[in-house]
PDB file of C-alpha atoms in Angstrom:
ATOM      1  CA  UNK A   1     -20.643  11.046  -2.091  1.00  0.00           C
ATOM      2  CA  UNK A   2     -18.994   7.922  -0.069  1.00  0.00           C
ATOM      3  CA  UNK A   3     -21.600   5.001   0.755  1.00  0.00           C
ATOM      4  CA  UNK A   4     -20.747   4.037   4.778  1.00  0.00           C
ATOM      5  CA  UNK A   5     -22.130   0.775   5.653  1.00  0.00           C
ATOM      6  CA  UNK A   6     -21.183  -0.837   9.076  1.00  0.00           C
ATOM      7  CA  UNK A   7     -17.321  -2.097   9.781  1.00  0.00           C
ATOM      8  CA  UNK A   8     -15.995  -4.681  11.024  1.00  0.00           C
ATOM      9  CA  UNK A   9     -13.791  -2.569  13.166  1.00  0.00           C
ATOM     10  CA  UNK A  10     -14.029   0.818  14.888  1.00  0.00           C
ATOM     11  CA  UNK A  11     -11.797   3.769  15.272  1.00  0.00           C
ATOM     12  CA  UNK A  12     -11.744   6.252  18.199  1.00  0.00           C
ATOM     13  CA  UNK A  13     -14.178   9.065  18.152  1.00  0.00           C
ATOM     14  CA  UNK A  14     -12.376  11.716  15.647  1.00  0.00           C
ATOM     15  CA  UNK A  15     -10.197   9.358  14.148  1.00  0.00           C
ATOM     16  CA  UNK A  16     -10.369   9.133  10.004  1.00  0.00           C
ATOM     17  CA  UNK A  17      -8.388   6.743   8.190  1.00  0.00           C
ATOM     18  CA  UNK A  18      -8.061   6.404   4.784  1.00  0.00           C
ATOM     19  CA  UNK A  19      -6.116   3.470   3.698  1.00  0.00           C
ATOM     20  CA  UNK A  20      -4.621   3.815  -0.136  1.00  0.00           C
ATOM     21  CA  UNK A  21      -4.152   0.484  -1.830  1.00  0.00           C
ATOM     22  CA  UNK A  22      -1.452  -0.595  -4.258  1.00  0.00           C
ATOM     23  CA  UNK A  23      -0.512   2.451  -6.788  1.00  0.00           C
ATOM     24  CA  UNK A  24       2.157   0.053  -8.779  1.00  0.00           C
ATOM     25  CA  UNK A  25       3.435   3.333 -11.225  1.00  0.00           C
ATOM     26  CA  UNK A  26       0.145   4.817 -11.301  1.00  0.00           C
ATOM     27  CA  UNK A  27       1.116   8.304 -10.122  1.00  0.00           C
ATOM     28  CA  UNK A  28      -1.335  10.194 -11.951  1.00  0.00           C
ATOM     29  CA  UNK A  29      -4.087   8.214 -10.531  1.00  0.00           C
ATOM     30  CA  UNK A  30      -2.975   8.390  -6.943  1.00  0.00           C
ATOM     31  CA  UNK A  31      -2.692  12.404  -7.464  1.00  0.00           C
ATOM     32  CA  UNK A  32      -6.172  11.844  -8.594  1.00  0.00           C
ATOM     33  CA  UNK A  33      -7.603  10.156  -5.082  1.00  0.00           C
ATOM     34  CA  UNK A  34      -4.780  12.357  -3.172  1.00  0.00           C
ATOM     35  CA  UNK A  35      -7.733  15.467  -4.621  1.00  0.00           C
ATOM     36  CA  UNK A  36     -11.060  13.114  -3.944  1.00  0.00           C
ATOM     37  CA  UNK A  37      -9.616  13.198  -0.373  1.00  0.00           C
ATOM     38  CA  UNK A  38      -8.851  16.578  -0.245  1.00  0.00           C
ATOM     39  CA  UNK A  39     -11.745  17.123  -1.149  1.00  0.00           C
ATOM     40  CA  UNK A  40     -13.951  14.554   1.204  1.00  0.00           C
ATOM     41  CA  UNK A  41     -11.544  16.656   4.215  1.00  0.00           C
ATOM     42  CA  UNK A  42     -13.410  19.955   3.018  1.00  0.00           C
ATOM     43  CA  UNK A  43     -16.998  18.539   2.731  1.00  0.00           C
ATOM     44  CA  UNK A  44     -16.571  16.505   6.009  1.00  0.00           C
ATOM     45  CA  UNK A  45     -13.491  18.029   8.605  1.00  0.00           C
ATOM     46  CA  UNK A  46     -12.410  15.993  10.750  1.00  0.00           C
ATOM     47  CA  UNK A  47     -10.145  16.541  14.006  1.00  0.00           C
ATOM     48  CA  UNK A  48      -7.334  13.775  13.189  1.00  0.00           C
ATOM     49  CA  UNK A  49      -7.370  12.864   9.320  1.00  0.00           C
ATOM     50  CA  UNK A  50      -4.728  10.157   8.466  1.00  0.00           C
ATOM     51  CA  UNK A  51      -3.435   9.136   5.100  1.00  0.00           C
ATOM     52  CA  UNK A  52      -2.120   5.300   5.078  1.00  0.00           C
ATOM     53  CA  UNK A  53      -0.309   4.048   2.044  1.00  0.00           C
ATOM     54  CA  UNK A  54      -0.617   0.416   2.121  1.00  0.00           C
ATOM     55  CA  UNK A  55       2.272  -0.062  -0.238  1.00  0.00           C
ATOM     56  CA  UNK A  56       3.236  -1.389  -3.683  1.00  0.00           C
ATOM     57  CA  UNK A  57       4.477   1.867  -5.076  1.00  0.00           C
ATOM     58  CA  UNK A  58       6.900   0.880  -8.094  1.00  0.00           C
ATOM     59  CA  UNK A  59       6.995  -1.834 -10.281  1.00  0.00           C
ATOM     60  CA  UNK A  60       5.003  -2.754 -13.617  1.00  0.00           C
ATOM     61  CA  UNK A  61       3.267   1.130 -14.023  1.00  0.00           C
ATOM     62  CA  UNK A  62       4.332   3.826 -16.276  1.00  0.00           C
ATOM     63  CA  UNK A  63       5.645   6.614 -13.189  1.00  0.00           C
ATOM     64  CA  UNK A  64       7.095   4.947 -10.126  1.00  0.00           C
ATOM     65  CA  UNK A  65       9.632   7.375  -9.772  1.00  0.00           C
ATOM     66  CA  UNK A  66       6.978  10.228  -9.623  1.00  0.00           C
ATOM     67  CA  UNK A  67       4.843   8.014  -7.110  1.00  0.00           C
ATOM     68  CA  UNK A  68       8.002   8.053  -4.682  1.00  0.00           C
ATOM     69  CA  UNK A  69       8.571  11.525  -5.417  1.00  0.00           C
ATOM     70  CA  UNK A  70       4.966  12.411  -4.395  1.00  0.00           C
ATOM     71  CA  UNK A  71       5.255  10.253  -1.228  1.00  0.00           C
ATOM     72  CA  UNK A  72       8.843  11.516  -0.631  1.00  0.00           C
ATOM     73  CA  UNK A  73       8.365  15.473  -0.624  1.00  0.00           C
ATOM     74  CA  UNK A  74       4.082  14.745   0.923  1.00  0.00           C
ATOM     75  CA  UNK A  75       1.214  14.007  -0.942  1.00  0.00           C
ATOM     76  CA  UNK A  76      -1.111  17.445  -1.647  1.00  0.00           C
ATOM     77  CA  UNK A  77      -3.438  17.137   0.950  1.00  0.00           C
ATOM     78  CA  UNK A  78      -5.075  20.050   3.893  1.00  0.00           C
ATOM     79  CA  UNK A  79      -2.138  21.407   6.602  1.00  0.00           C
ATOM     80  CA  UNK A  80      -3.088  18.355   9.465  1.00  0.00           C
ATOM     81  CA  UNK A  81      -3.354  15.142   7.807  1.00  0.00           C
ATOM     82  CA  UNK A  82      -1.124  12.767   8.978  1.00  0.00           C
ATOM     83  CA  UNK A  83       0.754  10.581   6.050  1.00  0.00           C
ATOM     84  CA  UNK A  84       1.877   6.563   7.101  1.00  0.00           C
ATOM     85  CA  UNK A  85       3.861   4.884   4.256  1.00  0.00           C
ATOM     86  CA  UNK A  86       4.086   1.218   4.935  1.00  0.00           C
ATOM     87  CA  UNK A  87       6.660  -0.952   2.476  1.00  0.00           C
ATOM     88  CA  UNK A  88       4.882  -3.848   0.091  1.00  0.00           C
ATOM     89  CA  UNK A  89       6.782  -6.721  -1.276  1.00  0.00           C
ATOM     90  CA  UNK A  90       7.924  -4.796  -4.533  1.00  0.00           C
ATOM     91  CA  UNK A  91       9.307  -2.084  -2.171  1.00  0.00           C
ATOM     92  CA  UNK A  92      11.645  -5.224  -0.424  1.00  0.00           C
ATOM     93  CA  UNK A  93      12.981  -6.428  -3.508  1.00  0.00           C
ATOM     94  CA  UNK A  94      13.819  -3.232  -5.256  1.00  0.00           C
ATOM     95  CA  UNK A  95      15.491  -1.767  -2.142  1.00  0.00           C
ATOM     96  CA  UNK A  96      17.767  -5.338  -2.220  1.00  0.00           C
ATOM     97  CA  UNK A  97      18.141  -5.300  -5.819  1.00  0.00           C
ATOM     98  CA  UNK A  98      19.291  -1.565  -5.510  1.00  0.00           C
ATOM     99  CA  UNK A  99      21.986  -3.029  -2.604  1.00  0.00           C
ATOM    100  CA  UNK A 100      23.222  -5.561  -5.119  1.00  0.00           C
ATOM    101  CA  UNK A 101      21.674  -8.776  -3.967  1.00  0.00           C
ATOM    102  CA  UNK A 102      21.617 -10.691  -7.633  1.00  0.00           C
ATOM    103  CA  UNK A 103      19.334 -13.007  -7.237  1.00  0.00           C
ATOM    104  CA  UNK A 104      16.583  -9.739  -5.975  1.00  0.00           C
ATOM    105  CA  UNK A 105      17.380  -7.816  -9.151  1.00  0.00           C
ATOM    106  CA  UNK A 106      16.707 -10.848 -11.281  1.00  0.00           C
ATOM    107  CA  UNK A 107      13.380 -11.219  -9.469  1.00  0.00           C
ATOM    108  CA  UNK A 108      12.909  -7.317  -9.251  1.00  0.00           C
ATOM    109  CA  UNK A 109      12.768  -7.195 -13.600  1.00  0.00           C
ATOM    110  CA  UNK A 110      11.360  -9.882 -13.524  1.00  0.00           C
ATOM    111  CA  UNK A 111       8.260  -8.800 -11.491  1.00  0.00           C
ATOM    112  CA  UNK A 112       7.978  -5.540 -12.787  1.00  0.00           C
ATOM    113  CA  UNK A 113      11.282  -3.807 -12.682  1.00  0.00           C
ATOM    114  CA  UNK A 114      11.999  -2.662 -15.833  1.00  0.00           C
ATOM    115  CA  UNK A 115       9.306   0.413 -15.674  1.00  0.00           C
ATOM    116  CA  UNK A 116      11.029   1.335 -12.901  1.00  0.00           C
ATOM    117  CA  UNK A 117      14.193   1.911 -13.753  1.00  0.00           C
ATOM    118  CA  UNK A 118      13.191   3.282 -16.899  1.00  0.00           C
ATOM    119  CA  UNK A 119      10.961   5.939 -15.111  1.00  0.00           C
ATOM    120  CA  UNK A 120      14.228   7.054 -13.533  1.00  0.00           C
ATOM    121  CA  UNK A 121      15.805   7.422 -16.972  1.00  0.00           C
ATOM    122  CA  UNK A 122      18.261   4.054 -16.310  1.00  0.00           C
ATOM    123  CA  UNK A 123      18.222   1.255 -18.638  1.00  0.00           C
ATOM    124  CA  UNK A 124      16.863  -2.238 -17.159  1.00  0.00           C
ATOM    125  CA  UNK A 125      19.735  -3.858 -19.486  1.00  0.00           C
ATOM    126  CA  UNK A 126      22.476  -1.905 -18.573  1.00  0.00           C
ATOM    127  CA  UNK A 127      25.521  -2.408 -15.458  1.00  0.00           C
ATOM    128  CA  UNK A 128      23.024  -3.018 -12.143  1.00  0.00           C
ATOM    129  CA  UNK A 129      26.045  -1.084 -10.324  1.00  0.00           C
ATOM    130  CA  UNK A 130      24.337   1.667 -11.783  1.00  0.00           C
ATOM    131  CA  UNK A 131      21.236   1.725 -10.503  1.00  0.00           C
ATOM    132  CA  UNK A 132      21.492   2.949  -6.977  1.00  0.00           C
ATOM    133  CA  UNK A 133      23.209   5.881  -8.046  1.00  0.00           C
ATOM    134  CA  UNK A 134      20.527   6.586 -10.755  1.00  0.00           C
ATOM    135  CA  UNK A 135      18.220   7.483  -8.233  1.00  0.00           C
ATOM    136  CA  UNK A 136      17.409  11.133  -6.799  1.00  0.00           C
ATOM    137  CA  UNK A 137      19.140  11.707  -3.537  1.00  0.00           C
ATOM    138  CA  UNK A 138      16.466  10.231  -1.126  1.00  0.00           C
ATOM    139  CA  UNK A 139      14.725   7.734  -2.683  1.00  0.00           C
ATOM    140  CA  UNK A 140      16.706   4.711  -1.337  1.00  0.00           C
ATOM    141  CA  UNK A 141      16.393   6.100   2.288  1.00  0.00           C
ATOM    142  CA  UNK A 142      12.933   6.421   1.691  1.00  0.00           C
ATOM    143  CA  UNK A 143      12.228   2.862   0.713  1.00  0.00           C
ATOM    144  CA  UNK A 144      14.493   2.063   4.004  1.00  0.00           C
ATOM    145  CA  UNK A 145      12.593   3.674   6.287  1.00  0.00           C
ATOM    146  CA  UNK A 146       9.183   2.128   4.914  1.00  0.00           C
ATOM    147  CA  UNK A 147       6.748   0.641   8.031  1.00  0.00           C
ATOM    148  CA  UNK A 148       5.662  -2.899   8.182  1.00  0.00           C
ATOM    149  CA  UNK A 149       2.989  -2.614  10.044  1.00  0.00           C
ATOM    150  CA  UNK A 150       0.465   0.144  11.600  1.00  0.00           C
ATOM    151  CA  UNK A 151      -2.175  -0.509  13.988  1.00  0.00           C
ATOM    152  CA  UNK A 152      -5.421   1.724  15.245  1.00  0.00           C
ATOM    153  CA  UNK A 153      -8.027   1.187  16.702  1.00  0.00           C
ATOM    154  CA  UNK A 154      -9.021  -2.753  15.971  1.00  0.00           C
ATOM    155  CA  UNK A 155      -7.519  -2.550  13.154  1.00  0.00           C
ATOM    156  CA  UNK A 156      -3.939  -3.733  11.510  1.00  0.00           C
ATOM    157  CA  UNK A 157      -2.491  -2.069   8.403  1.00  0.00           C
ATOM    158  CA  UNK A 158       0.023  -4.342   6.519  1.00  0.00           C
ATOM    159  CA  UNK A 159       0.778  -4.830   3.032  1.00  0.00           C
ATOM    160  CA  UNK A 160      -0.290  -8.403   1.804  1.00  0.00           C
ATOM    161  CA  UNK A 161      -1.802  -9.787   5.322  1.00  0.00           C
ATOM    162  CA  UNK A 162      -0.881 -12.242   8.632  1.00  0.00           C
ATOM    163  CA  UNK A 163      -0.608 -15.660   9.214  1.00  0.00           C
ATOM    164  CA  UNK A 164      -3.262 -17.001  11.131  1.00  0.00           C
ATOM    165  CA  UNK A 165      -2.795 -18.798  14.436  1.00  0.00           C
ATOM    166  CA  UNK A 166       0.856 -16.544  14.939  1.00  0.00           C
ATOM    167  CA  UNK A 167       0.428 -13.533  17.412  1.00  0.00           C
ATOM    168  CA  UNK A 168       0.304 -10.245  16.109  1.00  0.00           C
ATOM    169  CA  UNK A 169       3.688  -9.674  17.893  1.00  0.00           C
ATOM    170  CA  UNK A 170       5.516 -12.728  16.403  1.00  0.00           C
ATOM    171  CA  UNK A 171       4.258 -12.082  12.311  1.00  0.00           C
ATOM    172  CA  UNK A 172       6.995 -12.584  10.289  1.00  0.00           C
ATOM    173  CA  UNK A 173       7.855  -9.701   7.750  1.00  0.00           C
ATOM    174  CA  UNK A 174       8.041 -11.746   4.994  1.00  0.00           C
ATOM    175  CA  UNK A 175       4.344 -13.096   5.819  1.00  0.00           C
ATOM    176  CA  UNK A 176       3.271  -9.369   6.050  1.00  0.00           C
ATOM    177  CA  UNK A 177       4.904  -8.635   2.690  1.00  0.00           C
ATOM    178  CA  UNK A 178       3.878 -11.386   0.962  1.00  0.00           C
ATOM    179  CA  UNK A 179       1.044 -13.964   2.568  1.00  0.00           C
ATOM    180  CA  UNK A 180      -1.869 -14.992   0.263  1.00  0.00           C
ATOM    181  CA  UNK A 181      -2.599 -18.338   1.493  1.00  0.00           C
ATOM    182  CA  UNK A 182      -3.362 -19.345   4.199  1.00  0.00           C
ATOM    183  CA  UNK A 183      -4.544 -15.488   4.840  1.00  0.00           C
ATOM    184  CA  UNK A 184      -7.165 -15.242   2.723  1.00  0.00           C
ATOM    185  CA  UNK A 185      -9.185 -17.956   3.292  1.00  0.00           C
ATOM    186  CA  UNK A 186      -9.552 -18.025   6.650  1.00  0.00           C
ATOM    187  CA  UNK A 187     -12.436 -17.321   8.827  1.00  0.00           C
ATOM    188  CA  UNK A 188     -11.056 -17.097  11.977  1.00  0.00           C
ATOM    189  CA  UNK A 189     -10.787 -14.176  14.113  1.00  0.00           C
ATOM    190  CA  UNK A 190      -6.977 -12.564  13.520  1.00  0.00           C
ATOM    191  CA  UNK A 191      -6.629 -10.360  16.629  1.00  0.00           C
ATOM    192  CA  UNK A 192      -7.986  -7.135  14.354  1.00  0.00           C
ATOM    193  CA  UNK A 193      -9.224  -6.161  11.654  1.00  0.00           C
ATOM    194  CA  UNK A 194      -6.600  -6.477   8.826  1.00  0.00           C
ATOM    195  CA  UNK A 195      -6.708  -3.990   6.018  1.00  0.00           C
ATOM    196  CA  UNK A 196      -4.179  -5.148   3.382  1.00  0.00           C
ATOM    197  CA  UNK A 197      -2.987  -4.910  -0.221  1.00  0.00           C
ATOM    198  CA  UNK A 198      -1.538  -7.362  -2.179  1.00  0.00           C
ATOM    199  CA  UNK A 199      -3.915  -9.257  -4.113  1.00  0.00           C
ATOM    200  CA  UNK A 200      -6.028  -7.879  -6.960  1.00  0.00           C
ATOM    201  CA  UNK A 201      -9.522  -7.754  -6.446  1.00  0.00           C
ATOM    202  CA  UNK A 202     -11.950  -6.518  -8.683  1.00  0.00           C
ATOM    203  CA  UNK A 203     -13.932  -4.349  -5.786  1.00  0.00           C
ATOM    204  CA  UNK A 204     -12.897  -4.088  -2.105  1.00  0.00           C
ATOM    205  CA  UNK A 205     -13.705  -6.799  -0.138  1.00  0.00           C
ATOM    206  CA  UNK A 206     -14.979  -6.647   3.586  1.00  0.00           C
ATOM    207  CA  UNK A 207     -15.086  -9.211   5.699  1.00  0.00           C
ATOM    208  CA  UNK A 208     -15.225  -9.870   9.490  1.00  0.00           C
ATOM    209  CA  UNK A 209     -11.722 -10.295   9.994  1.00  0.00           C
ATOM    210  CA  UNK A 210     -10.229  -8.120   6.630  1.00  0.00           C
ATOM    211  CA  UNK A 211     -10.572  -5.556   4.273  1.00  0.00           C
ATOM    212  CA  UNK A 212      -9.027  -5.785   1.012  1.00  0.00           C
ATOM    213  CA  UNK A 213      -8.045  -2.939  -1.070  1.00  0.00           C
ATOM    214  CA  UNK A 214      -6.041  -3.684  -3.915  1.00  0.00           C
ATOM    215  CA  UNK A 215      -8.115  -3.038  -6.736  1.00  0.00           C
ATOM    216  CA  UNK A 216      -5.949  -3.485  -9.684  1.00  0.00           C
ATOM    217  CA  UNK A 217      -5.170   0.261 -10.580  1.00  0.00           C
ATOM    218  CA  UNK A 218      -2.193  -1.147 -12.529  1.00  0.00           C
ATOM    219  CA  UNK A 219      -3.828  -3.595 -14.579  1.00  0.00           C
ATOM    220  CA  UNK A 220      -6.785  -1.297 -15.410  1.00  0.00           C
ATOM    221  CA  UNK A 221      -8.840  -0.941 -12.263  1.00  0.00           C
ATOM    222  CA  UNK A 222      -9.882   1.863  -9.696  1.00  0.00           C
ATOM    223  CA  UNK A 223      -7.187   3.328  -7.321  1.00  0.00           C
ATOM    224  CA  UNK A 224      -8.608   2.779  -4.109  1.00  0.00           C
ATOM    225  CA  UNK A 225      -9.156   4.018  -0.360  1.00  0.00           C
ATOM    226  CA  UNK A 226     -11.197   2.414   2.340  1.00  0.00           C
ATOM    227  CA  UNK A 227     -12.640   5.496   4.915  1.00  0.00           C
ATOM    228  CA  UNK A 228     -12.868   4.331   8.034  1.00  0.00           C
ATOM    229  CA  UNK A 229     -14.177   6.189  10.912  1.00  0.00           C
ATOM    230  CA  UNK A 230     -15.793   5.389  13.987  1.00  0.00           C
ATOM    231  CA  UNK A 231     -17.783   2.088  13.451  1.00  0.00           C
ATOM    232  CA  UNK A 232     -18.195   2.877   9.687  1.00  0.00           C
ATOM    233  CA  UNK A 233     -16.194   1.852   6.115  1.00  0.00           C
ATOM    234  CA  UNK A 234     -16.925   3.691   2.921  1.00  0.00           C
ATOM    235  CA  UNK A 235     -14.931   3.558  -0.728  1.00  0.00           C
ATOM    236  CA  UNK A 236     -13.358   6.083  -2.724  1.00  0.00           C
ATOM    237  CA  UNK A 237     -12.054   5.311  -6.265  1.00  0.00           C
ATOM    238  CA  UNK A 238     -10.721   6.961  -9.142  1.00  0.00           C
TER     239      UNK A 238
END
């Protein structure tokens, strides 16, 4: 059963939203939550369900290319739920590293890469050219079409976070891709409630003005979804 405590945001009456955090390769994990929330919908309906991906699919994990494939053809979840699939900062520098920016694929092995490609059946060492065309048809234009940014209720879904004192109109996409600092620290009130990715914690975090997610699936940890719904936030893990 999910422990709800009070949020620091609220939804519209009906409204559930359960916000994935980074899955980094980890596809038989995320099939694993993808079931604890199919199975949360059949304890507890609800009239508008809605699955949000915070991003941070690929990179450093055994099966990225099965965690795009899952997100690609629709997770296995009841007829109803809505999917969003917003893009993290390993999303960005694959896609440019696929579209032959150098300097990204450097930083795109680098960072966690080389599963990747190797997931796909490519070799991390072999012509770059190559890569693009190693992938199933779809992938790439799935990466492309990745949001930056959903927002319900009083709260803001983005990958790493938003720099404070910068409307929520004016963010910069690499700040939502990539912020830590100033982000994190800061007290202040951001405009909503921003539920975000990015860093590693070792349990979610809520505070008045976030919610972090990212609980490390990749480096050992729990894959993770905040429930949010009405004025309430509860955890599921696997």
């Amino acid at each position: 059963m999910i422990e709800f405590s009070p949020a620091p945001g609220t939804l519209p009456p009906g409204r559930r939203i359960y916000a994935v955090g980074d899955v980094h390769g980890c596809a038989g994990q995320l099939a694993r939550l993808h079931a604890a929330i199919a199975e949360d919908l059949g304890r507890r309906p609800v009239a508008a369900p809605l699955v949000l991906h915070i991003g941070d699919y690929v990179d450093r994990g055994p099966d990225s290319a099965g965690v795009l494939a899952c997100l690609l053809a629709g997770p296995d979840l009841p007829d109803g739920v809505d999917v969003v699939n917003l893009m993290g900062n390993h999303e960005r520098t694959m896609l440019d590293a696929l579209e032959g920016d150098r300097a990204a694929g450097t930083d795109w092995l680098f960072q966690g890469g080389r599963p990747t490609l190797e997931s796909y059946g490519l070799d991390p060492d072999g012509a770059r050219e190559g890569w693009m065309a190693g992938l199933p048809a779809g992938h790439a234009a799935f990466l492309r079409g990745l949001a930056l940014r959903h927002a319900e209720g009083g709260y803001l879904f983005v990958h790493a976070g938003i720099r404070p004192g910068v409307t929520l109109a004016d963010q910069a996409p690499e700040d939502l891709l990539r912020i830590r600092q100033p982000f994190l620290y800061t007290e202040q009130d951001l405009g909503a409630v921003v539920v975000h990715g990015h860093t590693p914690v070792k349990a979610p975090v809520v505070r008045a003005n976030r919610i972090a997610i990212d609980t490390g699936a990749v480096f050992g940890g729990r894959l993770t979804a905040a429930v949010l719904e009405g004025e309430t936030v509860g955890f599921l893990a696997v």
